[in-house]
Coordinates of C-alpha atoms and ligand atoms in Angstrom, one line a residue:
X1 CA -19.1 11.5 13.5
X2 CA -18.2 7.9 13.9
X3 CA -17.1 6.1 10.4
X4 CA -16.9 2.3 10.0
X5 CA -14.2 1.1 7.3
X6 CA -13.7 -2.1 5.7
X7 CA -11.2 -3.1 3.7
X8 CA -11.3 -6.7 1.4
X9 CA -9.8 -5.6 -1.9
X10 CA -7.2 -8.7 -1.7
X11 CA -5.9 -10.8 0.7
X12 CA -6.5 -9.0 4.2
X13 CA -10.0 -8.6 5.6
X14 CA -9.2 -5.0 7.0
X15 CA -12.0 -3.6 9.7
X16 CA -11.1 -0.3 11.8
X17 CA -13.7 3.1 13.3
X18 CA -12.7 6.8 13.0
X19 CA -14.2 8.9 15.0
X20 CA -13.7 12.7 14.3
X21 CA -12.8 13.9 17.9
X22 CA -10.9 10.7 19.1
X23 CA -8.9 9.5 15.6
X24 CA -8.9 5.8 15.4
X25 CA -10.4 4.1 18.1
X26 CA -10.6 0.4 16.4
X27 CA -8.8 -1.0 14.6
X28 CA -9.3 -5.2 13.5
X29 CA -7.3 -7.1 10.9
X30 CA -7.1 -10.2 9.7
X31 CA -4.2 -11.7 7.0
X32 CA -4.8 -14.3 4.3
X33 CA -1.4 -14.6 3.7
X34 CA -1.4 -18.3 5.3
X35 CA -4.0 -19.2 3.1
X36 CA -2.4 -18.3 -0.1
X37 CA 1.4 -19.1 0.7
X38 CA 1.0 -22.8 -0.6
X39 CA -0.2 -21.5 -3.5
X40 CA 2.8 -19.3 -4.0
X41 CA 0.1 -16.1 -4.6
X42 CA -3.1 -15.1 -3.8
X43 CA -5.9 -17.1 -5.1
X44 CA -9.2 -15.3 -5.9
X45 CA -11.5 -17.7 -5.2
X46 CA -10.2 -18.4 -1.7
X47 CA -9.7 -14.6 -0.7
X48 CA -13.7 -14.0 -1.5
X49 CA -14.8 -17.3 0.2
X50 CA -12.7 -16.3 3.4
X51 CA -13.5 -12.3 3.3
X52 CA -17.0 -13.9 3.4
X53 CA -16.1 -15.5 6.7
X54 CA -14.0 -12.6 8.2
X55 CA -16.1 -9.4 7.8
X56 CA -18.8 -9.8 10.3
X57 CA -16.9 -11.3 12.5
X58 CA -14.5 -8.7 12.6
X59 CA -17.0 -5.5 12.5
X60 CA -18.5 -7.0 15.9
X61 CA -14.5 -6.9 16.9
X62 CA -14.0 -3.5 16.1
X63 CA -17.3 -2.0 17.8
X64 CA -16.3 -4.6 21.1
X65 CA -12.7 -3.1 20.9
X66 CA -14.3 0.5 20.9
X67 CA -16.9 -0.4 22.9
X68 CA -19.5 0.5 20.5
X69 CA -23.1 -0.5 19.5
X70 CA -24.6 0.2 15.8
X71 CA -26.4 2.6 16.9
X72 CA -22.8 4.8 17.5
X73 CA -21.6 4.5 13.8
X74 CA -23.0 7.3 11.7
X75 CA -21.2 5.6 8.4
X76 CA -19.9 3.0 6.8
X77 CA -16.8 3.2 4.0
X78 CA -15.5 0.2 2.2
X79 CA -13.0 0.0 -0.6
X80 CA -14.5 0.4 -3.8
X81 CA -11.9 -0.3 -6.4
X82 CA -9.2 -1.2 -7.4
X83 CA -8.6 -5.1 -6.1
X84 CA -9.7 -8.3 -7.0
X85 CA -13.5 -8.0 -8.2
X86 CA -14.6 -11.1 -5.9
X87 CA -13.2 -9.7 -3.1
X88 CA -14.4 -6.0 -3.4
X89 CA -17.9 -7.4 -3.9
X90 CA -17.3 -8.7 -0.1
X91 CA -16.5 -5.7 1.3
X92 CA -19.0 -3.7 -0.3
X93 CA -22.2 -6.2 -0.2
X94 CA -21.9 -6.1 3.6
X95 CA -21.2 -2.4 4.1
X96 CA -24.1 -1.3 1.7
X97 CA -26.5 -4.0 3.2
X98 CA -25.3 -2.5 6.7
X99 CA -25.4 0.6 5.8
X100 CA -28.9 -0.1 4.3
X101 CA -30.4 -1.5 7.7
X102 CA -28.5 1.2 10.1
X103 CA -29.8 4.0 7.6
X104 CA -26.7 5.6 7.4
X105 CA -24.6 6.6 4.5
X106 CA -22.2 4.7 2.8
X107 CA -19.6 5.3 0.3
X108 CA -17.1 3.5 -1.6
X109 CA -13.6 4.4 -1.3
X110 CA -10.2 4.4 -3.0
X111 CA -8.1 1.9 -1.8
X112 CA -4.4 3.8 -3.6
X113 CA -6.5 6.9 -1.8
X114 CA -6.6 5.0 1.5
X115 CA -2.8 4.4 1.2
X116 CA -2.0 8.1 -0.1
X117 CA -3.8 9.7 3.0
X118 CA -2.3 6.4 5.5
X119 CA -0.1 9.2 6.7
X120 CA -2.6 11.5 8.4
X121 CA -3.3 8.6 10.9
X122 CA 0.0 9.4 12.8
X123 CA 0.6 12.4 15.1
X124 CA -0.4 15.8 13.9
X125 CA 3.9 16.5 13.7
X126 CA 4.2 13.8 11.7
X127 CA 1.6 14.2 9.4
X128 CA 2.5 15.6 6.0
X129 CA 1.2 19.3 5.0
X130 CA -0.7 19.6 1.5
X131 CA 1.1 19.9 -1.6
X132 CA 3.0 16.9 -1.5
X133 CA 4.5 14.3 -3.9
X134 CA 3.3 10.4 -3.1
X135 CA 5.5 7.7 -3.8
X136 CA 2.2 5.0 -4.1
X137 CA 4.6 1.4 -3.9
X138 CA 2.3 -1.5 -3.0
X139 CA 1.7 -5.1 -4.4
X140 CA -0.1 -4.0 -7.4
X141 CA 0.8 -0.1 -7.8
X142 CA 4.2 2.0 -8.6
X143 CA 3.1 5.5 -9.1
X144 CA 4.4 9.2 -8.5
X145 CA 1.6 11.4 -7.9
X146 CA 1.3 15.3 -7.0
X147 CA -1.0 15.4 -4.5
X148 CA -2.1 19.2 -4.2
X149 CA -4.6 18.1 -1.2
X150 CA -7.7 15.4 -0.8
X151 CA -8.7 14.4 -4.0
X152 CA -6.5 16.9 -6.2
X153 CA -4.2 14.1 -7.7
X154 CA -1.8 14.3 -11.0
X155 CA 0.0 11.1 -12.0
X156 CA 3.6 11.9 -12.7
X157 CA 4.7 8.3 -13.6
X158 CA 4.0 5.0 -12.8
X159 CA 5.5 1.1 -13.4
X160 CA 4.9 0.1 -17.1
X161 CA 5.1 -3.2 -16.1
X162 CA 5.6 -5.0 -12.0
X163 CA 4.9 -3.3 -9.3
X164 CA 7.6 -2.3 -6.6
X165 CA 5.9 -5.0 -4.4
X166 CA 5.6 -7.5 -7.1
X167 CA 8.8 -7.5 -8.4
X168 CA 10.2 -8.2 -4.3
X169 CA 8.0 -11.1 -4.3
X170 CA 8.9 -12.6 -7.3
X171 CA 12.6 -12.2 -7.0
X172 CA 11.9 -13.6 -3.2
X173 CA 10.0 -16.4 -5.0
X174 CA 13.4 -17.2 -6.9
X175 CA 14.9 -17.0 -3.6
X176 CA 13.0 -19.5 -1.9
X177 CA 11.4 -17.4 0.3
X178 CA 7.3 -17.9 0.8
X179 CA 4.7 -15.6 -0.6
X180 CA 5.0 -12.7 0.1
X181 CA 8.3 -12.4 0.3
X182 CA 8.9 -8.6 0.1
X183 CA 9.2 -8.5 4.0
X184 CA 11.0 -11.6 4.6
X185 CA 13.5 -10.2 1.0
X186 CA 14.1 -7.1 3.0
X187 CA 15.4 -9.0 6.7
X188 CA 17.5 -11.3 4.1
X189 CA 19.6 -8.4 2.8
X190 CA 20.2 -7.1 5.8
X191 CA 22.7 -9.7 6.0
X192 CA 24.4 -8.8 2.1
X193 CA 27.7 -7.9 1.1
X194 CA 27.7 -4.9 0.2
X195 CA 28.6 -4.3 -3.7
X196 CA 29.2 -8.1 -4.0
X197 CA 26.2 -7.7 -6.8
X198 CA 25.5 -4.6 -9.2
X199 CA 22.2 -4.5 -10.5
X200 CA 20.6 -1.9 -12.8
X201 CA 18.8 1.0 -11.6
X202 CA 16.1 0.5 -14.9
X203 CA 14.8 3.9 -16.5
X204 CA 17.3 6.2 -14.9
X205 CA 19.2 6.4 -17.9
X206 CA 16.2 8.5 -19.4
X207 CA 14.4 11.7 -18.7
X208 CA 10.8 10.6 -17.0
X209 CA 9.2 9.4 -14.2
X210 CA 8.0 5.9 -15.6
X211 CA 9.2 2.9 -13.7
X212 CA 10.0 -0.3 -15.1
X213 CA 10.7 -3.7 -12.3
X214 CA 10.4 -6.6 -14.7
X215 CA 13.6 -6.8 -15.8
X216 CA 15.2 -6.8 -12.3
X217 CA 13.6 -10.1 -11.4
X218 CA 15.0 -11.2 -14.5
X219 CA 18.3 -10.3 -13.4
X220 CA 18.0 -11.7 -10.5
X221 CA 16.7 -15.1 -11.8
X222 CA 20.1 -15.0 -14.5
X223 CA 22.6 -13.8 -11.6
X224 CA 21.3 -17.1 -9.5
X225 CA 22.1 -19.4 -12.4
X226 CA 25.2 -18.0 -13.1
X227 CA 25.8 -18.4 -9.1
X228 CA 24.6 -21.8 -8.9
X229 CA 26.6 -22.8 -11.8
X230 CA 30.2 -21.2 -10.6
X231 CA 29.2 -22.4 -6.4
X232 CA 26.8 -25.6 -7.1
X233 CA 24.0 -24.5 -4.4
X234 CA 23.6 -21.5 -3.3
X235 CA 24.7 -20.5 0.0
X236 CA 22.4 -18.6 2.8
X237 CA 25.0 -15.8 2.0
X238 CA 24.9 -15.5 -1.7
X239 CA 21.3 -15.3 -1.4
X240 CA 21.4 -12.4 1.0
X241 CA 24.2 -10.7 -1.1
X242 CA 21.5 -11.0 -3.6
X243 CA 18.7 -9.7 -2.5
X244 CA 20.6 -6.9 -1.3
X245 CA 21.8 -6.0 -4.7
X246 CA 18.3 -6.1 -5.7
X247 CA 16.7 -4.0 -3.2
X248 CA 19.8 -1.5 -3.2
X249 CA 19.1 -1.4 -6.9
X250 CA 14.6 -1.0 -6.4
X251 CA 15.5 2.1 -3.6
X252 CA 18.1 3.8 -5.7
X253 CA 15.6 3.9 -8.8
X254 CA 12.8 5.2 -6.4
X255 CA 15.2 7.6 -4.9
X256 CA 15.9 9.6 -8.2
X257 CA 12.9 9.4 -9.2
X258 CA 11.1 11.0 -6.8
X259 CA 13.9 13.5 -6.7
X260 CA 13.3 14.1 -10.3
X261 CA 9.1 14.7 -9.1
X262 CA 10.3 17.1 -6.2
X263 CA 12.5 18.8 -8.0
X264 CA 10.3 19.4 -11.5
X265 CA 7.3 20.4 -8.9
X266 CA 9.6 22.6 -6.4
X267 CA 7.6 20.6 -4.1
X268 CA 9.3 19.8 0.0
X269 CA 7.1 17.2 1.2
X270 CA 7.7 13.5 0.1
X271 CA 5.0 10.7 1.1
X272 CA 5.9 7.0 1.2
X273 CA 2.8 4.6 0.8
X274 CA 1.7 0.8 0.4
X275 CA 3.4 -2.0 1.4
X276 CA 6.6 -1.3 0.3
X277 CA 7.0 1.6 2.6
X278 CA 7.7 -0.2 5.5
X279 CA 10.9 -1.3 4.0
X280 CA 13.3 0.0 6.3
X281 CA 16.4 0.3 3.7
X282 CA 13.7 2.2 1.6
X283 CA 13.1 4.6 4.1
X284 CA 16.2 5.4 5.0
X285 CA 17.2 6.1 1.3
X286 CA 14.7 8.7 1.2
X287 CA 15.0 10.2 4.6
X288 CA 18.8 10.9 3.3
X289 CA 17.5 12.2 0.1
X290 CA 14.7 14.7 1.5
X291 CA 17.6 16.1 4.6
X292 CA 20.0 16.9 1.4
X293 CA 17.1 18.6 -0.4
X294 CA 16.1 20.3 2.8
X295 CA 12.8 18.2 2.8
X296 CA 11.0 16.2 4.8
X297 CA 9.6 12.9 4.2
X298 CA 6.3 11.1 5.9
X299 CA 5.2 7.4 5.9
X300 CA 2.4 5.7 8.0
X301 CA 3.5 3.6 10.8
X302 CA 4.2 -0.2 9.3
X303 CA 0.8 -1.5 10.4
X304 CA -0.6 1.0 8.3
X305 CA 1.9 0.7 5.3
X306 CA 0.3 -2.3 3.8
X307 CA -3.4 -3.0 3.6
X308 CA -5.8 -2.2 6.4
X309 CA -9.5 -0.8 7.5
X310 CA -7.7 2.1 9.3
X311 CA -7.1 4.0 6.0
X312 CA -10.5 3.4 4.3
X313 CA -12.3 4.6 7.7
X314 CA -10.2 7.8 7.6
X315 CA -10.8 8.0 4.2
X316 CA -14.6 7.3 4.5
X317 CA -14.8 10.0 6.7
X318 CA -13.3 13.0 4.8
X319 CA -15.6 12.2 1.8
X320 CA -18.9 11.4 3.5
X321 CA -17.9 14.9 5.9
X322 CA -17.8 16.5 2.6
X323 CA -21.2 14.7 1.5
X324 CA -20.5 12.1 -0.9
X325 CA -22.8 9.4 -0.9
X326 CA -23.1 6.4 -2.4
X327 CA -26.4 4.5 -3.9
X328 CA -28.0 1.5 -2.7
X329 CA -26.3 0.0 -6.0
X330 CA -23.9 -2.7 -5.4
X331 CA -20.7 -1.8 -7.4
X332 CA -17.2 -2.3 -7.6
X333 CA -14.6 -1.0 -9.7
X334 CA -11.6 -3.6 -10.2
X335 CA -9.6 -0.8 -12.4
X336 CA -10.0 2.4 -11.1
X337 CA -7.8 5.5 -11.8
X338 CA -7.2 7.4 -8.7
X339 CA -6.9 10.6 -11.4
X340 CA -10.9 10.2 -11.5
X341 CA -11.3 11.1 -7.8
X342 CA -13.3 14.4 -7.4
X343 CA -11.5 17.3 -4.9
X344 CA -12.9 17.7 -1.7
Ligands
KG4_1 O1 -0.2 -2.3 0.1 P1 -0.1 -3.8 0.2 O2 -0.3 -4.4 1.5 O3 -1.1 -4.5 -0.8 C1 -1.4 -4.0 -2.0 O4 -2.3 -3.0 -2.1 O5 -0.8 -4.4 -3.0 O6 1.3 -4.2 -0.3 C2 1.8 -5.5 -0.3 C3 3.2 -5.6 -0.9 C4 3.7 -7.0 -1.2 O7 4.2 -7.1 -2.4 C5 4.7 -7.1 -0.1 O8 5.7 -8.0 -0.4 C6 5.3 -5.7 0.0 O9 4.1 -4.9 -0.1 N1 6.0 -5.5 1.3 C7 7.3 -5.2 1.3 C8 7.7 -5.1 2.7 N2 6.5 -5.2 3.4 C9 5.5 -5.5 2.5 N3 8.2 -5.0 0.3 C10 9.5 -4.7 0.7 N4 9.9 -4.6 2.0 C11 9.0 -4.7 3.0 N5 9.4 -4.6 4.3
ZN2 ZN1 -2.8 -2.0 -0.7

C-alpha cells in the first residue's frame, strides 16, 4: 500500500509517499516563510493563492523522486483540519479531485495527529512504544496529551492563551528578528549569559497542566524597555541574554509540566512534537528530565518537527489500512479537537 500525503494547513505546501514495506520513499516540501516575512506573519490570502501554485507541482515531485506513476498510489491523505480554512481547502480540493479520478480512497487527516505520530517515521529503536504522554508544542498548539495508542487521545492541558511557538515568534518579533523567529530565537541564546535575566516560569506556582505564554512576551517586551532605557540601544549581547532568559524560562515550564503528566499517569515514554521540538535547549531539558525519571524521551528528526507531507502520508496510511474513508464531499475543519479522533 502506497499512500500519497499532502500537507497545506498554513504556510508550507508539504507533499511526501508512504509505502507500507519501504517507509517513506518521498518526501517534497516547499516553505512560504519568504513570502510572509515582510509581512511580519502569515497572510491567508497569499498562503491559499501560492498552495494553489505548489501542490501539483510538488505531487509530480514526489512520484519523480520515488520514481512513481499514479497508477502506483493506492491513496491519497491530506490534512483536514485544524489550519487556515483557505489553505486546507487547497490541500483537500486537489487530493479528493485526485483521489476522485485515480479511484482510490481518500481521507482527511489530523494535522496535531500528524505531529503526535511524526515520531514513528524514525528508526524502529527510536520510535516510541504505546502509552505515551505527547508534549504537542507547534505555532498554533500547546497541549499535554495521553496518548494510549493511534487515536486513543486524553487532553491533559493545554495553553489558555499563545502557543509555545507563538510566543518565540513574538518575543523574536520584539527582538528584531524576522518571522518566524522561533529558530533564529533559539541560535540567538545560544550566545546568553546565563542568569543575566530571570523570567517567570507562568502556572507552575499551581497544581495543573494548563499552560499560559502571553505574559512572557510581555515580559520580555518590558525587560527590553527597561534595557534600552538604562544602555540606550540594545547590544547584540543583551539581546541574546534575553532571549535566553526567555527560552530557559518556556523549557523549564514545559519541563515540570510534563513531569507533572508522567508522574500523575505513571507513564515512561515522553513524545516531543511540532515545531518547537526541534529546539535543541528544549530537548536537552527533557532528555535530562526523562534519564532522572528513568524514562525515555522520542522526537521526530527536525525536518519532521515542524510541518510536512511525511506525517500526514504516515498518518493517511494507518487510518485508510484500518478503513476509514472519506466522501467525495469537499470539507475542511479549521477547529478541530484531536479528542474527536476515533481509535484505530
Ligand atoms: O509545527 P509547526 O511547523 O507549524 C504549526 O503547526 O504551527 O511549528 C512552527 C512553530 C513556529 O512558531 C516556529 O517559530 C517554531 O515552531 N519553531 C521553533 C524552532 N523551530 C521552529 N521554536 C523554537 N525553537 C526552534 N528551534
Ligand atoms: Zn504544524
Amino acid at each position: 500500500m502506497r499512500i500519497l500525503g499532502i500537507e497545506t494547513s498554513c504556510d508550507e505546501t508539504g507533499v511526501a509517499i508512504y509505502d507500507e514495506e519501504k517507509g517513506l520513499i518521498a518526501n517534497q516540501l516547499y516553505t512560504q516563510i519568504a513570502l510572509h516575512a515582510e509581512y511580519g506573519g502569515v497572510v491567508p490570502e497569499l498562503a491559499s493563492r501560492d498552495h494553489i501554485r505548489k501542490t501539483a507541482p510538488l505531487i509530480k515531485a514526489a512520484l519523480e523522486e520515488a520514481h512513481l506513476t499514479a497508477q502506483d498510489i493506492d491513496g491519497i491523505a491530506y490534512t483536514c483540519g485544524p489550519g487556515l480554512v483557505g489553505a486546507l481547502l487547497v490541500g483537500s480540493t486537489v487530493a479528493r479531485s485526485l483521489a476522485y479520478a485515480w479511484n482510490v480512497p481518500a481521507i482527511g487527516v489530523h494535522h496535531m495527529e500528524g505531529h503526535l505520530l511524526a515520531p514513528m517515521l524514525e528508526l524502529p529503536e527510536n520510535r516510541p512504544q504505546f502509552p505515551f504522554i505527547a508534549l504537542l508544542v507547534s505555532g498554533g498548539h500547546t497541549q499535554l496529551v495521553k496518548v494510549d495508542g493511534v487515536g486513543k487521545y486524553e487532553l491533559m492541558g493545554e495553553s489558555i492563551d499563545d502557543a509555545a511557538g507563538e510566543a518565540f515568534d513574538k518575543t523574536a518579533k520584539l527582538l528584531g528578528l524576522d518571522y518566524p523567529g522561533g529558530a533564529a530565537l533559539s541560535r540567538l541564546a545560544e550566545k546568553g549569559t546565563v542568569g543575566r535575566f530571570i523570567f517567570p516560569k507562568p502556572m507552575t506556582d499551581r497544581p495543573g497542566l494548563d499552560f499560559s505564554f502571553s505574559g512572557l512576551k510581555t515580559f520580555a517586551a518590558n525587560t527590553i524597555n527597561q534595557c534600552i532605557k538604562n544602555e540606550g540601544e540594545l547590544t547584540e549581547q543583551t539581546k541574546a541574554d534575553i532571549a535566553h532568559a526567555f527560552q530557559t524560562a518556556v523549557v523549564d515550564t514545559l519541563a515540570i509540566k510534563c513531569k507533572r503528566a508522567l508522574k500523575e499517569t505513571g507513564y515512561k515514554n515522553l513524545v516531543i512534537a511540532g515545531g518547537v521540538s526541534a529546539n535543541k535547549q528544549l530537548r536537552n531539558g527533557l532528555t535530562q528530565l526523562m534519564e532522572s525519571l528513568n524514562g525515555r524521551v522520542f522526537y521526530p528528526a527536525p525536518q519532521f518537527c515542524t510541518d510536512n507531507g511525511a506525517m500526514i502520508s504516515y498518518v493517511g496510511y494507518l487510518r485508510l489500512k484500518h478503513g476509514e474513508r472519506a466522501d467525495l464531499a469537499i470539507d475542511v475543519k479549521p477547529r478541530w479537537p484531536m479528542m474527536e479522533l476515533s481509535e484505530i
